[in-house]
Amino acid sequence: MQEKHSMGMAAKRRIANTFAYIMLGIISIVWILPFVFLVFQSFRVESTGVVGYVFPHKWGLANYVFLFSAECNFLQWYFNTFIIALFVCVLQTAMQFMMSYTLSRFRFKLRKPLMNIMLVLGMFPGFLTMIVLYQVLKTVGLTGDNAVPGLIIVYVASSGMGYYVSKGFLDTLPKSLDEAATVDGATKLQIFFKVILPLCKPILIYTILTSFMGPWGDFIFAACIALGSQTGMNVAAGLNSWLQPANISANFTHFCAGGVIVAIPVMVLFMFLQKYYVEGVTGGAVKG
Amino acid sequence: MKKIFKFSPILAVLLLSACNFKYTYEIQGVNNMRGGGADGDLWEDPSGIDDSGTYDIKIWVDEKIESLTRSQIGSFEMAYGGKYTIKANIEPMDEGGAASSMLQDVQSGADIFCFAQDQLSRLKVAGAVSKITGSLKTFLQDTNSADSIKAGSINDTDLYALPVTSDNGYFLYYDKSVVSEDAAKNMTTLLAALKAKNRTLNFEGRSNGWYAASYFLGTGCHSNWTIDPISGKFTSYDDNYDSDLGVIAGKGIREIADASVVSKSATLSDKCGAVVTGIWEYEAAKEQWGDNLVCAEMPSFTVDGTDYHLSSFDGYKLMGVKPQVDSKKASVCRKLAQFLTNRASQLERFRTVSWGPTNVAVSEDPDVLAHPGLTALRDQHKYATQQGQCPGAWFVALQATATAIETGTSEEEIRNILHTYSAGLDALKSED
Amino acid sequence: MSNKYRIDNVAKVEPLFNKRDEELAALKEKRASSSLKAEEYVTSVEAVKCEALDGVIELLKTEKHELALAKKDLEAKVKEIEARYDVADKAHEEGSMDQKAYEAEYKTIRNELIPLHKELLDYRKDLLKKDQGIIFAKKDKLEASIKKIEGLLKANKANCKAKEIEKEEFLARKEALEAELKELEKAKAEVKREAVANEQAQFLLMSKGQKFGYKFVRFFESIPEKVGGLGKKIAKGLKKLVINIGLFFKGLWDTFIHGDWKTKISYFIMGFGSIARGQWLRGILFLLFEVVFILYIVLFGGHYLGRLYILGTVESVTGDDGTVVYGENSFNILLYGVLTIFFIIAFAYTWYVNVKQNRIAEQIIKDERKLATAKDDLRAMVDKNFHTTLLALPTLGIIIFTVLPIFFMILVAFTTYDANHNPPLNLFGWAGFDNFAQLFKWTNSGGASFSMTFGQILLWTLVWAFFATFTNYFLGMLVAMLINKKGIKLKKLWRTILVFSIAIPQFISILYVSKMFASDGIINNAHMWIQRTIFKAADPQPIPFWDNQWLARITVIIINIWIGVPYLMLIVTGILMNIPADLYESANIDGASPWQQYSKITLPYMLFITGPYLLTSFTGNMNNFNVIYLLTGGGPKDINMFGNAGKTDLLITWLFSLAINDSNYKLAAVIGIMVFIVVAVVSLVVYNIIPSTKNEEEFQ
């Protein structure tokens, strides 16, 4: 006790900060190591199965070469997923925005019931309906080889239900903006495009980013809708099939390499758009 | 936003190359055609149905034989002298997952598909496999081993699938620089040898019912399930795992509960000196251990001074033909499936991917006889049990039973675990 | 009747109303025997009403007075108690009371005051109620007086002028009363707010345990009230519904009877009236919809709808030549049957709109106003009805891809749809409540029962959700505070490192991590190496992360921290920046330790703001499929559990394996419904406990 009292504020702070730096260092290592390991594994060429060590005995690009070779469907999966992600990020953002804008800016009779119904619907586990969605899509011929448009529809159709975050943002925009525009004689459509939309850049980018990311990680729904078709398979379902007991010995390092390539576009996007993502996550949770 | 678009040229190139690969791939497939089947390989359809024409046929096979199957279909077309044009849509599908996918949607599923034999009854119930009768059945019986025909049959009588491989069983691989030939004959000595060198035995004896059964079958337990021939549902069972024999097996399992030397895995790993798995790991094992690789029958285990040889399942991979609405297509699918499982095709598959044949003639091929993995399977055969048909959940029940047994589990506790197992069997029967 | 005027003393008011009713009945009789003129009748009736209302007002005033007196007493009492504060202060200053006793005294006083304050508020509330009652009564009396005057005016025109003025005056007074009423509403809201504040103040004074207990008790206390309220609401709603349905059909009938021929034809040919009146755009759309609907029902939907009651009887036939003739497909019957029902509802609504359009159009023509043209309709779509336009597509998507499938799966829970009744080869049928009965069947024929397994998995699901939510929450907060600590450099770098783990698809990172924890994975290899080389252990054992049920459960929670903390870190960072800095400054001046600052400022603020987030995150974790499925696949499997369930299975992963691996859709559907119920109950309970139930208008 005596010692502590004799220390100055600055010294105290220095110790606290050193401690904080050590903690942060450890945290960073814990969080980043698995990815580093994953990258290392993707360069392992001496064997293709699961191993218990980190550093490959022999380094090489064989796994990446395999992914891009003719005997592997990886590029097809990757292309499919990219197309899906592209469409989904545009359409889903549009759908979510239509929903959240309406619920935030308009007051109409069915508004509250609509919000409550969506809340209740959200409480049902989504997997339950997978088999039904499959059959619905099958009726219109969008399963199997045509799974890509089918998946886009499934991802986009119900996306209105995820309106919370953007509604939270829109609620913070003052209503006087709309009123002023109305006085000037603008229609509601014009208000939407000319007044509101330009102010929504952060939340728009957040929505685009999250909806772009979604399809890359879906290995359940995508596999169900594609029903074994390589032409309709997405990258997550494809990579997941490599980890089945019968395939894992021959494909684990391929999986790692595939994982790295899948992570790249999303990480690059994140690098540039991190600011908006942070704004969206914070905004959504606090205001939503 | 602008930055995203900077990447678009790269992506465009990627996309283009993706299309390109797919394209060249198909050309290669066509050029790969080999000669047609030899005489006696083709089943002659006595019905005389005029089924010539062009057919879209969807086929699910393991990814290892995807391109081989493509060329075999070319051979099929040639063997029938251009009578059929098959527009095959071949998709890679692992044999374990084929049944689940077929069950999800029989109508959009494959017309011809490979699967592991334990899925047969499920597929039969869902109407995903058609019954094989008459001269085709006789033909298959004549050319394939009796056990493989049994594997494709329900209650040993009604044939529902064509045998593809005989190698869906397991045996022991080991590294002879770690384990001596003598040590590999008994589980206790095997584990001791591995432990001495700080290596592991990769064996799912406690974490997978299919492997765990080796202990019970080894002491002489049995679990036979009867299937209703019409509906394909499991109606009754004859099971004596909950017995003194079962307790002996349980005591044997305690030995492999030592996690420091037994790794719950059916694949190779860098640390393992021995692995119990099937022929599909042969190439990987060969690569890892080179000349030190030995394939052998399963070891024995010792309980209270008595040796029991570990059993295994004699398992088969089968090819199913989906019932068709169009009788012409049904006929062609059968012919194609017959062709894909005949002597020439099985031999070709053995040569390319080392799959063990069910065809009697191919089994006697000198190369097949010389293959170490298949030899080990043949050696193990005398201890092995026909897998037959049982509910999928039975394997899980057995897994849970084996998992419950730990190193220190007493005989009393083993008995209780087996009681629980036995009590749960009724629930595995089909409800109605 | 008495309730409208907020009268407590029902006994006293009964005779008043009885007397009034008697007099009214007498008047009615007189009127019936035509001994009374219409005008005179009205005047007398209103006079009787006025008289009764005078009585009511008198009563109310008395009651109000009594209340005011009681309130005064109470106020005096409160003052008396509050005076003890000063006494204590004085004693403390003088030193005759030590710190501990002083604080204790303060606490007792506070505790005594709390219920009194509450009571006081109740009085204020009641007083306001009385005021409201008085206003209502006065208003009704005025209305009666106005009617009386009108009657008089009609009967006796001589007195015209004066009465006219009187009426004007009454009307003005009525308006004033209405304004007063509005003021009253505001005052009421004020009291309500104060009550809430009071409760909050009371709440803040409690210790943590007390707080939780208080909320818990409050919630269950409020259940009867809520249930009662709900019952009343339902009864009211039902009554309203019945009346509305009656009115609805009456309206339809009236429109048909009184409508012109165009309207009449529109009852059968939708859109006819609109086209005939020149509103061709709407008309054609209506007509098109009708044509599509009829074609759909005739060609497709009608058949399925007709088979819905039995779900098919025609079995499939397989031939020995490898052929099959498919019979009826129960799945399709159920699916398209449900779809058809949805379509019929949509059609009925459109038909009603079509009829209503005719009625409106007729009215407009009668009023000699202009009908909306196609151009007007289009303009309204982007202006007046812009919200409908915007909602059309998202709502349609939700109906087809969420509502329809959920409705379907709920129905599946009442069928025999499983592996043995799997279309297209096999039929399934209705099973009533058989599947739900399994939930309550405590014994199976030995072995594992569905109900026991369900109970176990539900318990673990809740435990998991609790730990997954709160470990993430507090550790995320810790990390965020570390990063945002004053004097820490490279803030952006630290944040970016964590955020990157969000960017990598979960299935890749989680699958890889699950391999790391395997018995021959990286973690165990390191562990064995350390054991062997550092601790010189002769026979090191790997840690059975995925094989021991407790270890597996702990491990999934720990790995979930790794997955979830980056999100929390981001959220918390945003909120931390919003905490007013002066709070900390004053705390610093007071010499509060960092821990005190955290527990007294940061944590309460955070909890208040993130209450709703915690709730969604809790329910989200209950359905956290990816983490469990990819890490353990539900394992380790347990022989005592039904349907291949394992010790780390959540309801959602169990549901998935039942549906996909066993094709046991009926039980999966039952579990799905139970998941819904559990989530709904948890949400309801938590929503009532958390303090920040936010008002969405607050931010605009």
Coordinates of N, CA, C and O in Angstrom, one line a residue, chain A residues 129-138 142-152 154-155 218-229 232-233 237, chain B residues 104-105 108, chain C residues 401:
Chain A
T129 N -38.4 -24.8 -42.5 CA -39.1 -24.6 -43.7 C -38.3 -25.0 -44.9 O -38.7 -24.8 -46.0
M130 N -37.1 -25.4 -44.7 CA -36.2 -25.7 -45.8 C -36.8 -26.6 -46.8 O -36.7 -26.4 -48.0
I131 N -37.3 -27.7 -46.4 CA -37.9 -28.7 -47.3 C -39.1 -28.1 -48.1 O -39.2 -28.4 -49.3
V132 N -39.8 -27.2 -47.5 CA -40.9 -26.6 -48.2 C -40.4 -25.7 -49.2 O -40.9 -25.7 -50.4
L133 N -39.4 -24.9 -48.9 CA -38.9 -24.0 -49.8 C -38.3 -24.7 -51.0 O -38.4 -24.3 -52.2
Y134 N -37.7 -25.9 -50.7 CA -37.1 -26.7 -51.8 C -38.3 -27.0 -52.8 O -38.1 -26.9 -54.0
Q135 N -39.4 -27.5 -52.2 CA -40.5 -28.0 -53.1 C -41.1 -26.8 -53.8 O -41.5 -26.9 -55.0
V136 N -41.2 -25.6 -53.2 CA -41.8 -24.5 -53.8 C -40.9 -24.1 -55.0 O -41.3 -23.9 -56.1
L137 N -39.6 -24.1 -54.8 CA -38.6 -23.7 -55.9 C -38.7 -24.8 -57.0 O -38.5 -24.5 -58.1
K138 N -38.8 -26.0 -56.5 CA -38.8 -27.1 -57.5 C -40.0 -26.9 -58.5 O -39.9 -27.2 -59.7
L142 N -36.5 -24.2 -60.1 CA -35.2 -23.5 -59.7 C -34.4 -24.2 -58.7 O -33.9 -23.7 -57.8
T143 N -34.4 -25.6 -58.8 CA -33.5 -26.3 -58.0 C -32.5 -27.1 -58.8 O -32.6 -27.0 -60.0
G144 N -31.6 -27.8 -58.2 CA -30.7 -28.6 -58.9 C -29.7 -27.7 -59.7 O -29.1 -26.8 -59.2
D145 N -29.7 -28.0 -61.0 CA -28.8 -27.2 -61.8 C -29.1 -25.7 -61.8 O -28.3 -24.9 -62.1
N146 N -30.4 -25.4 -61.6 CA -30.8 -24.0 -61.6 C -30.8 -23.4 -60.2 O -31.5 -22.4 -60.0
A147 N -30.1 -24.0 -59.3 CA -30.2 -23.5 -57.9 C -29.7 -22.1 -57.7 O -30.2 -21.5 -56.7
V148 N -28.9 -21.5 -58.6 CA -28.4 -20.2 -58.4 C -29.5 -19.2 -58.3 O -29.7 -18.5 -57.3
P149 N -30.4 -19.1 -59.4 CA -31.5 -18.1 -59.2 C -32.4 -18.5 -58.1 O -32.9 -17.6 -57.4
G150 N -32.6 -19.8 -57.8 CA -33.4 -20.3 -56.8 C -32.9 -19.8 -55.4 O -33.7 -19.2 -54.6
L151 N -31.6 -19.9 -55.2 CA -31.1 -19.4 -53.9 C -31.2 -17.9 -53.8 O -31.5 -17.4 -52.7
I152 N -31.0 -17.2 -54.9 CA -31.1 -15.8 -54.9 C -32.5 -15.4 -54.4 O -32.7 -14.6 -53.5
V154 N -34.6 -17.2 -52.6 CA -34.8 -17.6 -51.2 C -34.2 -16.5 -50.3 O -34.8 -16.1 -49.3
Y155 N -33.0 -16.1 -50.6 CA -32.3 -15.2 -49.8 C -33.0 -13.8 -49.8 O -33.1 -13.1 -48.8
D218 N -23.3 -20.0 -46.4 CA -24.4 -20.9 -46.3 C -24.1 -22.2 -46.9 O -24.0 -22.4 -48.1
F219 N -23.9 -23.2 -46.0 CA -23.6 -24.5 -46.5 C -24.8 -25.5 -46.3 O -24.7 -26.6 -46.8
I220 N -25.9 -25.1 -45.7 CA -27.0 -26.0 -45.5 C -28.0 -25.8 -46.5 O -28.4 -26.7 -47.3
F221 N -28.5 -24.6 -46.6 CA -29.6 -24.3 -47.6 C -29.1 -24.5 -49.0 O -29.8 -25.1 -49.8
A222 N -27.9 -24.0 -49.2 CA -27.4 -24.1 -50.6 C -27.3 -25.6 -51.0 O -27.7 -25.9 -52.2
A223 N -26.8 -26.4 -50.1 CA -26.7 -27.8 -50.5 C -28.0 -28.4 -50.7 O -28.2 -29.3 -51.6
C224 N -29.0 -28.0 -49.9 CA -30.3 -28.6 -50.0 C -31.0 -28.2 -51.4 O -31.5 -29.0 -52.1
I225 N -30.8 -26.9 -51.7 CA -31.5 -26.5 -53.0 C -30.7 -27.1 -54.2 O -31.3 -27.4 -55.2
A226 N -29.4 -27.2 -54.1 CA -28.6 -27.7 -55.3 C -28.8 -29.2 -55.4 O -28.7 -29.7 -56.6
L227 N -29.1 -29.9 -54.4 CA -29.3 -31.4 -54.4 C -28.3 -32.1 -55.3 O -28.6 -32.7 -56.2
G228 N -27.0 -31.9 -54.9 CA -25.9 -32.6 -55.5 C -25.5 -32.1 -56.8 O -24.4 -32.5 -57.3
S229 N -26.1 -31.1 -57.4 CA -25.7 -30.6 -58.7 C -24.5 -29.7 -58.5 O -24.5 -28.8 -57.8
G232 N -25.0 -26.1 -59.7 CA -25.8 -25.2 -58.8 C -25.2 -25.1 -57.4 O -25.8 -24.3 -56.6
M233 N -24.1 -25.7 -57.2 CA -23.5 -25.7 -55.8 C -22.9 -24.4 -55.5 O -22.3 -23.8 -56.4
A237 N -21.2 -25.0 -49.5 CA -21.6 -26.4 -49.6 C -20.6 -27.3 -50.2 O -20.3 -28.4 -49.7
Chain B
Q104 N -34.5 -36.7 -50.0 CA -35.0 -35.3 -50.0 C -35.9 -35.1 -51.1 O -37.0 -34.5 -51.0
D105 N -35.6 -35.7 -52.3 CA -36.4 -35.6 -53.5 C -36.1 -36.7 -54.4 O -35.2 -36.6 -55.2
S108 N -36.4 -35.8 -58.3 CA -35.3 -35.0 -58.9 C -33.9 -35.6 -58.7 O -32.9 -35.1 -59.2
Chain C
F401 N -42.6 -17.0 -49.0 CA -41.4 -17.7 -48.6 C -41.2 -17.8 -47.1 O -40.2 -18.4 -46.6

